[in-house]
PDB file of C-alpha atoms in Angstrom:
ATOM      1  CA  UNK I   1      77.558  -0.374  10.115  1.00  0.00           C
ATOM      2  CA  UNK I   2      78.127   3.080   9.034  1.00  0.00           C
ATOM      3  CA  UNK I   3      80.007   1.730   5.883  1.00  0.00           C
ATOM      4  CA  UNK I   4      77.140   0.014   4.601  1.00  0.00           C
ATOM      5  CA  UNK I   5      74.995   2.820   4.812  1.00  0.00           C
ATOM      6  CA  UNK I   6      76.991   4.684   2.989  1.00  0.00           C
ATOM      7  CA  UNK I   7      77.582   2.130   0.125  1.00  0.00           C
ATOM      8  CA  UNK I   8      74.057   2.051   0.027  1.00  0.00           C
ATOM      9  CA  UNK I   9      73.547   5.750  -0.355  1.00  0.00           C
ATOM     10  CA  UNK I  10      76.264   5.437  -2.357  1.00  0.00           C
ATOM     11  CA  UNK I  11      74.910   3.239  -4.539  1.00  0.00           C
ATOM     12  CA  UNK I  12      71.619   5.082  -5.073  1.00  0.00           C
ATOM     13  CA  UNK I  13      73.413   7.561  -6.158  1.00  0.00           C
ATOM     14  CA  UNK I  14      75.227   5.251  -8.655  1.00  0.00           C
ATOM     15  CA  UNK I  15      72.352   3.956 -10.031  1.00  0.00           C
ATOM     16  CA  UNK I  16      69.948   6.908 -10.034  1.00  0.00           C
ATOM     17  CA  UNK I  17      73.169   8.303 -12.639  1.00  0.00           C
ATOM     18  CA  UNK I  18      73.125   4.976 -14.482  1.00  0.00           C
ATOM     19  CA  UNK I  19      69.809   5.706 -15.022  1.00  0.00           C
ATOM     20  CA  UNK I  20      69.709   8.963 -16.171  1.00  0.00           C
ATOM     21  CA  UNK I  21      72.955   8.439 -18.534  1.00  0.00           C
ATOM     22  CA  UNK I  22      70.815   5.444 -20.355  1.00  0.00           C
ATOM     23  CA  UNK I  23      67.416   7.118 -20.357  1.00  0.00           C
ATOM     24  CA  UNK I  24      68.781  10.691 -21.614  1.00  0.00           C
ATOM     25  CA  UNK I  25      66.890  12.112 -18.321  1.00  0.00           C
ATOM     26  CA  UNK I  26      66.903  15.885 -17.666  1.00  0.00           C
ATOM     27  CA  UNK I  27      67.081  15.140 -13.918  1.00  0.00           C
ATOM     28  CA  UNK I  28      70.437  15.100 -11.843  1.00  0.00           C
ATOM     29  CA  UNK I  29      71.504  11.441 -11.145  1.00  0.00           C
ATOM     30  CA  UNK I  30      71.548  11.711  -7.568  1.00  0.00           C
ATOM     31  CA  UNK I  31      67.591  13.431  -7.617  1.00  0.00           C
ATOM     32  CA  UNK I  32      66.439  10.079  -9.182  1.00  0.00           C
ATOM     33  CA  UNK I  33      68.916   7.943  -6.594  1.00  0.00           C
ATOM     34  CA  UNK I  34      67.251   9.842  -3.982  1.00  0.00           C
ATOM     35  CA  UNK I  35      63.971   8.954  -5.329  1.00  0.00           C
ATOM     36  CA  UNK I  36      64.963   5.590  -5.608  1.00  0.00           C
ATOM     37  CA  UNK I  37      65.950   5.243  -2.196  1.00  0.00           C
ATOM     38  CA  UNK I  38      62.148   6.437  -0.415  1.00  0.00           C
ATOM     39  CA  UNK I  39      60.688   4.263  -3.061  1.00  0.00           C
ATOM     40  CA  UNK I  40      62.675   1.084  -1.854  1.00  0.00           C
ATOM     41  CA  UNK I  41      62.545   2.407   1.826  1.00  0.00           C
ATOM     42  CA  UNK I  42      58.416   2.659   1.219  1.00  0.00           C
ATOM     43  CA  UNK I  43      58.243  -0.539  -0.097  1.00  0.00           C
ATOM     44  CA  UNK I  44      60.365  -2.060   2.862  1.00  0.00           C
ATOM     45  CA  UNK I  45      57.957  -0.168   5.136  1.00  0.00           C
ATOM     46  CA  UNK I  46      55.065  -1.630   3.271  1.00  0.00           C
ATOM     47  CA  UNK I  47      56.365  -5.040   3.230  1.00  0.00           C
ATOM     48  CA  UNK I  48      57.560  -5.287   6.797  1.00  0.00           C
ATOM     49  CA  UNK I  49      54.935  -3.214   8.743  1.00  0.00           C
ATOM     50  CA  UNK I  50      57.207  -1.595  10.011  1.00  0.00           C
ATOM     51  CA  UNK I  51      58.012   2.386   8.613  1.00  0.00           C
ATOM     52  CA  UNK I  52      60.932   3.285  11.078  1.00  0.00           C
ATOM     53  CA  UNK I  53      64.593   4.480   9.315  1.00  0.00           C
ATOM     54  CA  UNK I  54      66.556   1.086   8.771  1.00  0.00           C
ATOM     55  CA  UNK I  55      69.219   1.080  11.846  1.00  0.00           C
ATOM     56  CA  UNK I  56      72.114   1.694   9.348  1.00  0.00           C
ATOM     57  CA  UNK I  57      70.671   4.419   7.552  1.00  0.00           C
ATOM     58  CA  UNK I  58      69.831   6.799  10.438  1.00  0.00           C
ATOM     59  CA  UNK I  59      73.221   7.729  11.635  1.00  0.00           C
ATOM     60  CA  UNK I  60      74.763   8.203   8.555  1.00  0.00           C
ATOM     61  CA  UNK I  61      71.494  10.092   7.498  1.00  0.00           C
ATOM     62  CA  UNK I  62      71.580  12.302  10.737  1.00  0.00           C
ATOM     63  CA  UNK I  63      75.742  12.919  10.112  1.00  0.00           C
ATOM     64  CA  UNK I  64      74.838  14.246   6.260  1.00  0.00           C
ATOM     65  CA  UNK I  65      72.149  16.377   7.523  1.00  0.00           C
ATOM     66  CA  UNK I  66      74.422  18.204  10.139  1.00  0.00           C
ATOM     67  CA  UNK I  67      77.198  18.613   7.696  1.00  0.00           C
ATOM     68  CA  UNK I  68      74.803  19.784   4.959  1.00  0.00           C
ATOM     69  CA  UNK I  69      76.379  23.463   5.080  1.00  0.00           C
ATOM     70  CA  UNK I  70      79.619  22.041   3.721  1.00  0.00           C
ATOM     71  CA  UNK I  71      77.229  20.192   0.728  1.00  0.00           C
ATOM     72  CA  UNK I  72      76.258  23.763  -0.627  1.00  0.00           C
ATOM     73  CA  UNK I  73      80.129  24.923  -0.642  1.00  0.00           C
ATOM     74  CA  UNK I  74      80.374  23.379  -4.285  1.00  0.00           C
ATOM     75  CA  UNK I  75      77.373  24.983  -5.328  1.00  0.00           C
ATOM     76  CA  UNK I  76      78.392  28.523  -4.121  1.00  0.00           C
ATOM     77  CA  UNK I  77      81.719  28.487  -5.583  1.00  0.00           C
ATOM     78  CA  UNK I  78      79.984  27.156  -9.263  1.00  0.00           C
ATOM     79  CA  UNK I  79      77.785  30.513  -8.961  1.00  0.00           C
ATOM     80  CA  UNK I  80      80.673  32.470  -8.621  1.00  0.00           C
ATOM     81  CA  UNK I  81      82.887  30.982 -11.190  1.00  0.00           C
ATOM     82  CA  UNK I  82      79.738  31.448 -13.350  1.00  0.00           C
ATOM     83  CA  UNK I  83      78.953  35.196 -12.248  1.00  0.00           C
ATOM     84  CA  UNK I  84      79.841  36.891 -16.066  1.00  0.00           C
ATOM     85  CA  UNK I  85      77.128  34.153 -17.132  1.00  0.00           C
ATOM     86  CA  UNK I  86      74.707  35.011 -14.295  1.00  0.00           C
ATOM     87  CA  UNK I  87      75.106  38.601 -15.111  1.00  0.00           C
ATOM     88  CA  UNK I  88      74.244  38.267 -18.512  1.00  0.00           C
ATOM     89  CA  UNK I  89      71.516  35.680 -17.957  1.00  0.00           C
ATOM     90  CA  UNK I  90      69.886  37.115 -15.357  1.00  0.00           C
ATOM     91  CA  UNK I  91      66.943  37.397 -16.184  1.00  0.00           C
ATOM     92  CA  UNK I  92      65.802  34.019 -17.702  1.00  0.00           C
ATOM     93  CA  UNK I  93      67.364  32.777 -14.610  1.00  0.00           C
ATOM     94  CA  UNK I  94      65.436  34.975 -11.801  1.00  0.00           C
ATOM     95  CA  UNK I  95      62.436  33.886 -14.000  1.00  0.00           C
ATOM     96  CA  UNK I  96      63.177  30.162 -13.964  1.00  0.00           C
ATOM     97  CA  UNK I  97      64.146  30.676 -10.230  1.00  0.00           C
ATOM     98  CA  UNK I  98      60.518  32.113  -9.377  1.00  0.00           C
ATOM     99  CA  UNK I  99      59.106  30.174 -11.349  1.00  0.00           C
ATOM    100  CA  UNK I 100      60.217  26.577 -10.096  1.00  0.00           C
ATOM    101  CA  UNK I 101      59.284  27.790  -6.371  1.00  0.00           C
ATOM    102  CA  UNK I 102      55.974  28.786  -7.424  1.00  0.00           C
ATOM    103  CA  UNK I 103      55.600  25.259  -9.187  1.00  0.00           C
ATOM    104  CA  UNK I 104      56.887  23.502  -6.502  1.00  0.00           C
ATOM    105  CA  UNK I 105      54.319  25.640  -3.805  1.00  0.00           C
ATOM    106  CA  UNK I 106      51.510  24.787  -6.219  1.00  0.00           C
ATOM    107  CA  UNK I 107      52.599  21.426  -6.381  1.00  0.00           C
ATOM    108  CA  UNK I 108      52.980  20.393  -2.624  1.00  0.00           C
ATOM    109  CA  UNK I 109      49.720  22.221  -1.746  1.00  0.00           C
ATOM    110  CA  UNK I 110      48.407  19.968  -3.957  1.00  0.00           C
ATOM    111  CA  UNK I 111      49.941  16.915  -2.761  1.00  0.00           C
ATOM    112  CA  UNK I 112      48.791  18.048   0.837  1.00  0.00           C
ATOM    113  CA  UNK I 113      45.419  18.419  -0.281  1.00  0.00           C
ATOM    114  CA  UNK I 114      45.495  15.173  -1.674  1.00  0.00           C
ATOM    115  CA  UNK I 115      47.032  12.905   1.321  1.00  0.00           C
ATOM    116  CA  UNK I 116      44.999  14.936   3.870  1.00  0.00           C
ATOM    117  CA  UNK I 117      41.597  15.023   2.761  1.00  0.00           C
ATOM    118  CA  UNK I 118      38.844  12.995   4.306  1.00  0.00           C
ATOM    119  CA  UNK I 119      37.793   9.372   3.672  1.00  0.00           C
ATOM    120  CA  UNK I 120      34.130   8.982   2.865  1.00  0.00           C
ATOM    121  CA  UNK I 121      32.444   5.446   3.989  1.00  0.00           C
ATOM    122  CA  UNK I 122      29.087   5.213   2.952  1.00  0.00           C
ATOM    123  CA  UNK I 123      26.370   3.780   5.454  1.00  0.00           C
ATOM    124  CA  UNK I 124      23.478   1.595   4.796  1.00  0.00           C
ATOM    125  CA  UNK I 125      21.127   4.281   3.238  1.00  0.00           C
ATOM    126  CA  UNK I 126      23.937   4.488   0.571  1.00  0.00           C
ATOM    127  CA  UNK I 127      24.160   8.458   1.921  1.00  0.00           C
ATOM    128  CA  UNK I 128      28.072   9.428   2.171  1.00  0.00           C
ATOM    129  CA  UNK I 129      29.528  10.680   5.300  1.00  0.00           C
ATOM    130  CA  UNK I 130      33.328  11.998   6.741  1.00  0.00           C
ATOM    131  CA  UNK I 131      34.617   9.543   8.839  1.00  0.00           C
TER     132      UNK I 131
END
């Protein structure tokens, strides 16, 4: 069972690189396999009714996510092989660095604004009010 869950993570991630090799994309292959995956695991939840984690997925899911310190090794030993370009670069990169979290603040507030605010049904005097 766990097999298949990986294959199909696996496969996300496959595809989601497939798809940014063809399309020229400026977005790591396993972002858009990622994004893939909700989207197909929405759909499933809008098909079905039903909006739980598919049985296969959730231990494999729940095994990633408590092994995810070992994930960022790679990444920590690529910033220090790259530390002569980091200390030259600095700057562009603290600026792109602030930069994306402020983007991504702005854009989640936004997001939460959006999904959260109130629906408006409108009576029989045609007057508006919060439900």
């Amino acid at each position: 069972m766990m097999t298949s869950a990986m294959l199909i993570l696996v496969g996300c991630q496959l595809l989601g690189e497939l798809l940014r090799a063809t399309f020229q994309l400026p977005i790591p292959g396993p972002v858009i396999g990622m994004f893939l995956l909700a989207l197909a695991l929405g759909l499933r939840a809008r098909r079905t009714g039903n909006d739980r984690t598919p049985a296969p997925l959730k231990p494999a899911a729940e095994g990633l996510i408590a092994n995810m310190g070992l994930l960022f090794v790679p990444a920590g030993v690529g910033i220090i092989a790259e530390a002569g370009v980091i200390r030259k670069e600095w700057l562009p990169i603290l600026v792109a660095v602030a930069g994306s979290t402020i983007l991504s603040l702005i854009v989640t507030a936004l997001v939460m604004h959006w999904t959260l605010r109130p629906t408006h049904t409108h009576d029989t005097n045609g007057e508006g009010r919060t439900s």
